[in-house]
Amino acid sequence: MPQIVVLPHATLCPEGAVIEAPAGKSICDVLLENDIDIEHACEKSCACTTCHVVVREGFDSLGDPEEKEEDLLDRAWGLEATSRLSCQAVVDSEDLVIEIPKYTINQVSENH
């Protein structure tokens, strides 16, 4: 079974993590099921950028993003060439290394 290595994130996963990731599940679902509370303000409907991740290794194993995801990613904080919305990026057979950006563009969390 593939694994997702989550690089340390000061708030969500300070120590980093290595988690089993069943093929066919979104990165977002795998993180949430393993108590890594990544934001997903649109409830995983590809309508925001709060679940944005940067895929440091294994990017090419993910299916191509649809146009809607690409359009949304243009608004994501810290966009990189290997950025994906974790609710849309589905694990395949390769291990992944991901980084959760320090910030999201989320009005709700900015007000806290």
mmCIF file with all atom_site columns, C-alpha atoms in Angstrom:
data_model
loop_
_atom_site.group_PDB
_atom_site.id
_atom_site.type_symbol
_atom_site.label_atom_id
_atom_site.label_alt_id
_atom_site.label_comp_id
_atom_site.label_asym_id
_atom_site.label_entity_id
_atom_site.label_seq_id
_atom_site.pdbx_PDB_ins_code
_atom_site.Cartn_x
_atom_site.Cartn_y
_atom_site.Cartn_z
_atom_site.occupancy
_atom_site.B_iso_or_equiv
_atom_site.pdbx_formal_charge
_atom_site.auth_seq_id
_atom_site.auth_comp_id
_atom_site.auth_asym_id
_atom_site.auth_atom_id
_atom_site.pdbx_PDB_model_num
ATOM 1   C CA . MET A 1 1   ? 0.000   0.000  0.000   1.00 0.00 ? 1   MET A CA 1
ATOM 2   C CA . PRO A 1 2   ? 1.349   3.462  -0.853  1.00 0.00 ? 2   PRO A CA 1
ATOM 3   C CA . GLN A 1 3   ? 2.318   5.862  1.895   1.00 0.00 ? 3   GLN A CA 1
ATOM 4   C CA . ILE A 1 4   ? 2.027   9.601  2.271   1.00 0.00 ? 4   ILE A CA 1
ATOM 5   C CA . VAL A 1 5   ? 4.880   11.327 4.043   1.00 0.00 ? 5   VAL A CA 1
ATOM 6   C CA . VAL A 1 6   ? 3.603   14.592 5.488   1.00 0.00 ? 6   VAL A CA 1
ATOM 7   C CA . LEU A 1 7   ? 6.372   17.101 6.099   1.00 0.00 ? 7   LEU A CA 1
ATOM 8   C CA . PRO A 1 8   ? 6.157   18.924 9.448   1.00 0.00 ? 8   PRO A CA 1
ATOM 9   C CA . HIS A 1 9   ? 3.564   21.700 9.654   1.00 0.00 ? 9   HIS A CA 1
ATOM 10  C CA . ALA A 1 10  ? 3.717   23.902 12.766  1.00 0.00 ? 10  ALA A CA 1
ATOM 11  C CA . THR A 1 11  ? 0.004   23.623 13.567  1.00 0.00 ? 11  THR A CA 1
ATOM 12  C CA . LEU A 1 12  ? -1.489  20.611 11.800  1.00 0.00 ? 12  LEU A CA 1
ATOM 13  C CA . CYS A 1 13  ? 1.321   18.074 12.071  1.00 0.00 ? 13  CYS A CA 1
ATOM 14  C CA . PRO A 1 14  ? 4.321   19.425 14.021  1.00 0.00 ? 14  PRO A CA 1
ATOM 15  C CA . GLU A 1 15  ? 6.284   16.168 13.931  1.00 0.00 ? 15  GLU A CA 1
ATOM 16  C CA . GLY A 1 16  ? 5.360   15.252 10.374  1.00 0.00 ? 16  GLY A CA 1
ATOM 17  C CA . ALA A 1 17  ? 3.815   11.852 9.665   1.00 0.00 ? 17  ALA A CA 1
ATOM 18  C CA . VAL A 1 18  ? 4.049   8.723  7.560   1.00 0.00 ? 18  VAL A CA 1
ATOM 19  C CA . ILE A 1 19  ? 0.621   7.257  6.862   1.00 0.00 ? 19  ILE A CA 1
ATOM 20  C CA . GLU A 1 20  ? -0.794  4.388  4.817   1.00 0.00 ? 20  GLU A CA 1
ATOM 21  C CA . ALA A 1 21  ? -2.734  5.704  1.826   1.00 0.00 ? 21  ALA A CA 1
ATOM 22  C CA . PRO A 1 22  ? -5.099  3.351  0.016   1.00 0.00 ? 22  PRO A CA 1
ATOM 23  C CA . ALA A 1 23  ? -5.045  3.834  -3.746  1.00 0.00 ? 23  ALA A CA 1
ATOM 24  C CA . GLY A 1 24  ? -8.221  5.507  -4.965  1.00 0.00 ? 24  GLY A CA 1
ATOM 25  C CA . LYS A 1 25  ? -8.638  7.856  -1.980  1.00 0.00 ? 25  LYS A CA 1
ATOM 26  C CA . SER A 1 26  ? -8.010  11.579 -2.130  1.00 0.00 ? 26  SER A CA 1
ATOM 27  C CA . ILE A 1 27  ? -5.039  12.973 -0.252  1.00 0.00 ? 27  ILE A CA 1
ATOM 28  C CA . CYS A 1 28  ? -7.488  15.096 1.757   1.00 0.00 ? 28  CYS A CA 1
ATOM 29  C CA . ASP A 1 29  ? -9.510  12.075 2.888   1.00 0.00 ? 29  ASP A CA 1
ATOM 30  C CA . VAL A 1 30  ? -6.365  10.163 3.868   1.00 0.00 ? 30  VAL A CA 1
ATOM 31  C CA . LEU A 1 31  ? -5.115  13.112 5.935   1.00 0.00 ? 31  LEU A CA 1
ATOM 32  C CA . LEU A 1 32  ? -8.453  13.631 7.677   1.00 0.00 ? 32  LEU A CA 1
ATOM 33  C CA . GLU A 1 33  ? -8.812  9.915  8.448   1.00 0.00 ? 33  GLU A CA 1
ATOM 34  C CA . ASN A 1 34  ? -5.400  10.060 10.127  1.00 0.00 ? 34  ASN A CA 1
ATOM 35  C CA . ASP A 1 35  ? -6.163  13.037 12.380  1.00 0.00 ? 35  ASP A CA 1
ATOM 36  C CA . ILE A 1 36  ? -4.381  15.622 10.250  1.00 0.00 ? 36  ILE A CA 1
ATOM 37  C CA . ASP A 1 37  ? -7.069  18.280 10.211  1.00 0.00 ? 37  ASP A CA 1
ATOM 38  C CA . ILE A 1 38  ? -6.325  19.953 6.884   1.00 0.00 ? 38  ILE A CA 1
ATOM 39  C CA . GLU A 1 39  ? -8.768  22.727 6.060   1.00 0.00 ? 39  GLU A CA 1
ATOM 40  C CA . HIS A 1 40  ? -11.475 21.910 3.542   1.00 0.00 ? 40  HIS A CA 1
ATOM 41  C CA . ALA A 1 41  ? -13.860 24.843 3.727   1.00 0.00 ? 41  ALA A CA 1
ATOM 42  C CA . CYS A 1 42  ? -15.897 23.750 0.690   1.00 0.00 ? 42  CYS A CA 1
ATOM 43  C CA . GLU A 1 43  ? -16.364 20.234 2.082   1.00 0.00 ? 43  GLU A CA 1
ATOM 44  C CA . LYS A 1 44  ? -14.154 18.746 -0.670  1.00 0.00 ? 44  LYS A CA 1
ATOM 45  C CA . SER A 1 45  ? -16.276 19.991 -3.573  1.00 0.00 ? 45  SER A CA 1
ATOM 46  C CA . CYS A 1 46  ? -13.448 21.719 -5.513  1.00 0.00 ? 46  CYS A CA 1
ATOM 47  C CA . ALA A 1 47  ? -14.775 25.192 -4.739  1.00 0.00 ? 47  ALA A CA 1
ATOM 48  C CA . CYS A 1 48  ? -11.936 26.714 -2.674  1.00 0.00 ? 48  CYS A CA 1
ATOM 49  C CA . THR A 1 49  ? -8.191  26.383 -2.091  1.00 0.00 ? 49  THR A CA 1
ATOM 50  C CA . THR A 1 50  ? -8.012  25.662 1.637   1.00 0.00 ? 50  THR A CA 1
ATOM 51  C CA . CYS A 1 51  ? -6.866  22.048 1.132   1.00 0.00 ? 51  CYS A CA 1
ATOM 52  C CA . HIS A 1 52  ? -3.951  23.075 -1.110  1.00 0.00 ? 52  HIS A CA 1
ATOM 53  C CA . VAL A 1 53  ? -0.820  20.935 -0.760  1.00 0.00 ? 53  VAL A CA 1
ATOM 54  C CA . VAL A 1 54  ? 2.539   20.895 -2.508  1.00 0.00 ? 54  VAL A CA 1
ATOM 55  C CA . VAL A 1 55  ? 3.520   17.433 -3.710  1.00 0.00 ? 55  VAL A CA 1
ATOM 56  C CA . ARG A 1 56  ? 7.289   17.183 -3.187  1.00 0.00 ? 56  ARG A CA 1
ATOM 57  C CA . GLU A 1 57  ? 7.608   13.581 -4.432  1.00 0.00 ? 57  GLU A CA 1
ATOM 58  C CA . GLY A 1 58  ? 5.272   11.399 -6.480  1.00 0.00 ? 58  GLY A CA 1
ATOM 59  C CA . PHE A 1 59  ? 3.523   14.242 -8.312  1.00 0.00 ? 59  PHE A CA 1
ATOM 60  C CA . ASP A 1 60  ? 3.583   12.443 -11.663 1.00 0.00 ? 60  ASP A CA 1
ATOM 61  C CA . SER A 1 61  ? 1.678   9.485  -10.213 1.00 0.00 ? 61  SER A CA 1
ATOM 62  C CA . LEU A 1 62  ? -1.388  11.661 -9.615  1.00 0.00 ? 62  LEU A CA 1
ATOM 63  C CA . GLY A 1 63  ? -3.976  12.046 -12.348 1.00 0.00 ? 63  GLY A CA 1
ATOM 64  C CA . ASP A 1 64  ? -4.022  15.315 -14.249 1.00 0.00 ? 64  ASP A CA 1
ATOM 65  C CA . PRO A 1 65  ? -5.990  18.111 -12.587 1.00 0.00 ? 65  PRO A CA 1
ATOM 66  C CA . GLU A 1 66  ? -9.207  19.195 -14.233 1.00 0.00 ? 66  GLU A CA 1
ATOM 67  C CA . GLU A 1 67  ? -9.568  22.766 -15.478 1.00 0.00 ? 67  GLU A CA 1
ATOM 68  C CA . LYS A 1 68  ? -11.651 23.817 -12.459 1.00 0.00 ? 68  LYS A CA 1
ATOM 69  C CA . GLU A 1 69  ? -8.894  22.711 -10.072 1.00 0.00 ? 69  GLU A CA 1
ATOM 70  C CA . GLU A 1 70  ? -6.238  24.505 -12.112 1.00 0.00 ? 70  GLU A CA 1
ATOM 71  C CA . ASP A 1 71  ? -8.308  27.709 -12.090 1.00 0.00 ? 71  ASP A CA 1
ATOM 72  C CA . LEU A 1 72  ? -8.706  27.531 -8.308  1.00 0.00 ? 72  LEU A CA 1
ATOM 73  C CA . LEU A 1 73  ? -5.031  26.779 -7.745  1.00 0.00 ? 73  LEU A CA 1
ATOM 74  C CA . ASP A 1 74  ? -4.182  30.084 -9.423  1.00 0.00 ? 74  ASP A CA 1
ATOM 75  C CA . ARG A 1 75  ? -5.636  31.725 -6.285  1.00 0.00 ? 75  ARG A CA 1
ATOM 76  C CA . ALA A 1 76  ? -3.830  29.521 -3.743  1.00 0.00 ? 76  ALA A CA 1
ATOM 77  C CA . TRP A 1 77  ? -1.265  30.992 -1.372  1.00 0.00 ? 77  TRP A CA 1
ATOM 78  C CA . GLY A 1 78  ? 2.240   29.732 -2.108  1.00 0.00 ? 78  GLY A CA 1
ATOM 79  C CA . LEU A 1 79  ? 1.376   28.130 -5.461  1.00 0.00 ? 79  LEU A CA 1
ATOM 80  C CA . GLU A 1 80  ? 4.133   25.935 -6.922  1.00 0.00 ? 80  GLU A CA 1
ATOM 81  C CA . ALA A 1 81  ? 4.423   23.833 -10.075 1.00 0.00 ? 81  ALA A CA 1
ATOM 82  C CA . THR A 1 82  ? 3.565   20.719 -8.044  1.00 0.00 ? 82  THR A CA 1
ATOM 83  C CA . SER A 1 83  ? 0.605   22.206 -6.150  1.00 0.00 ? 83  SER A CA 1
ATOM 84  C CA . ARG A 1 84  ? -2.672  20.294 -5.995  1.00 0.00 ? 84  ARG A CA 1
ATOM 85  C CA . LEU A 1 85  ? -5.965  20.563 -4.164  1.00 0.00 ? 85  LEU A CA 1
ATOM 86  C CA . SER A 1 86  ? -5.794  17.589 -1.844  1.00 0.00 ? 86  SER A CA 1
ATOM 87  C CA . CYS A 1 87  ? -9.529  16.938 -2.242  1.00 0.00 ? 87  CYS A CA 1
ATOM 88  C CA . GLN A 1 88  ? -9.000  16.346 -5.964  1.00 0.00 ? 88  GLN A CA 1
ATOM 89  C CA . ALA A 1 89  ? -5.629  14.557 -5.972  1.00 0.00 ? 89  ALA A CA 1
ATOM 90  C CA . VAL A 1 90  ? -6.245  10.807 -5.789  1.00 0.00 ? 90  VAL A CA 1
ATOM 91  C CA . VAL A 1 91  ? -3.553  8.453  -4.508  1.00 0.00 ? 91  VAL A CA 1
ATOM 92  C CA . ASP A 1 92  ? -2.388  5.885  -7.053  1.00 0.00 ? 92  ASP A CA 1
ATOM 93  C CA . SER A 1 93  ? 0.330   3.272  -6.535  1.00 0.00 ? 93  SER A CA 1
ATOM 94  C CA . GLU A 1 94  ? 3.337   5.473  -5.671  1.00 0.00 ? 94  GLU A CA 1
ATOM 95  C CA . ASP A 1 95  ? 4.375   6.917  -2.336  1.00 0.00 ? 95  ASP A CA 1
ATOM 96  C CA . LEU A 1 96  ? 3.889   10.665 -1.958  1.00 0.00 ? 96  LEU A CA 1
ATOM 97  C CA . VAL A 1 97  ? 5.707   13.341 0.004   1.00 0.00 ? 97  VAL A CA 1
ATOM 98  C CA . ILE A 1 98  ? 3.541   16.384 0.641   1.00 0.00 ? 98  ILE A CA 1
ATOM 99  C CA . GLU A 1 99  ? 3.889   19.741 2.293   1.00 0.00 ? 99  GLU A CA 1
ATOM 100 C CA . ILE A 1 100 ? 0.901   21.603 3.689   1.00 0.00 ? 100 ILE A CA 1
ATOM 101 C CA . PRO A 1 101 ? 1.500   25.328 3.098   1.00 0.00 ? 101 PRO A CA 1
ATOM 102 C CA . LYS A 1 102 ? 1.797   27.579 6.120   1.00 0.00 ? 102 LYS A CA 1
ATOM 103 C CA . TYR A 1 103 ? -1.183  29.708 5.082   1.00 0.00 ? 103 TYR A CA 1
ATOM 104 C CA . THR A 1 104 ? -4.491  29.313 3.293   1.00 0.00 ? 104 THR A CA 1
ATOM 105 C CA . ILE A 1 105 ? -6.799  31.860 1.800   1.00 0.00 ? 105 ILE A CA 1
ATOM 106 C CA . ASN A 1 106 ? -9.689  31.330 4.159   1.00 0.00 ? 106 ASN A CA 1
ATOM 107 C CA . GLN A 1 107 ? -11.664 34.248 5.526   1.00 0.00 ? 107 GLN A CA 1
ATOM 108 C CA . VAL A 1 108 ? -12.964 32.193 8.448   1.00 0.00 ? 108 VAL A CA 1
ATOM 109 C CA . SER A 1 109 ? -9.545  31.162 9.740   1.00 0.00 ? 109 SER A CA 1
ATOM 110 C CA . GLU A 1 110 ? -8.098  34.624 9.149   1.00 0.00 ? 110 GLU A CA 1
ATOM 111 C CA . ASN A 1 111 ? -10.671 36.086 11.525  1.00 0.00 ? 111 ASN A CA 1
ATOM 112 C CA . HIS A 1 112 ? -9.644  33.861 14.454  1.00 0.00 ? 112 HIS A CA 1
#
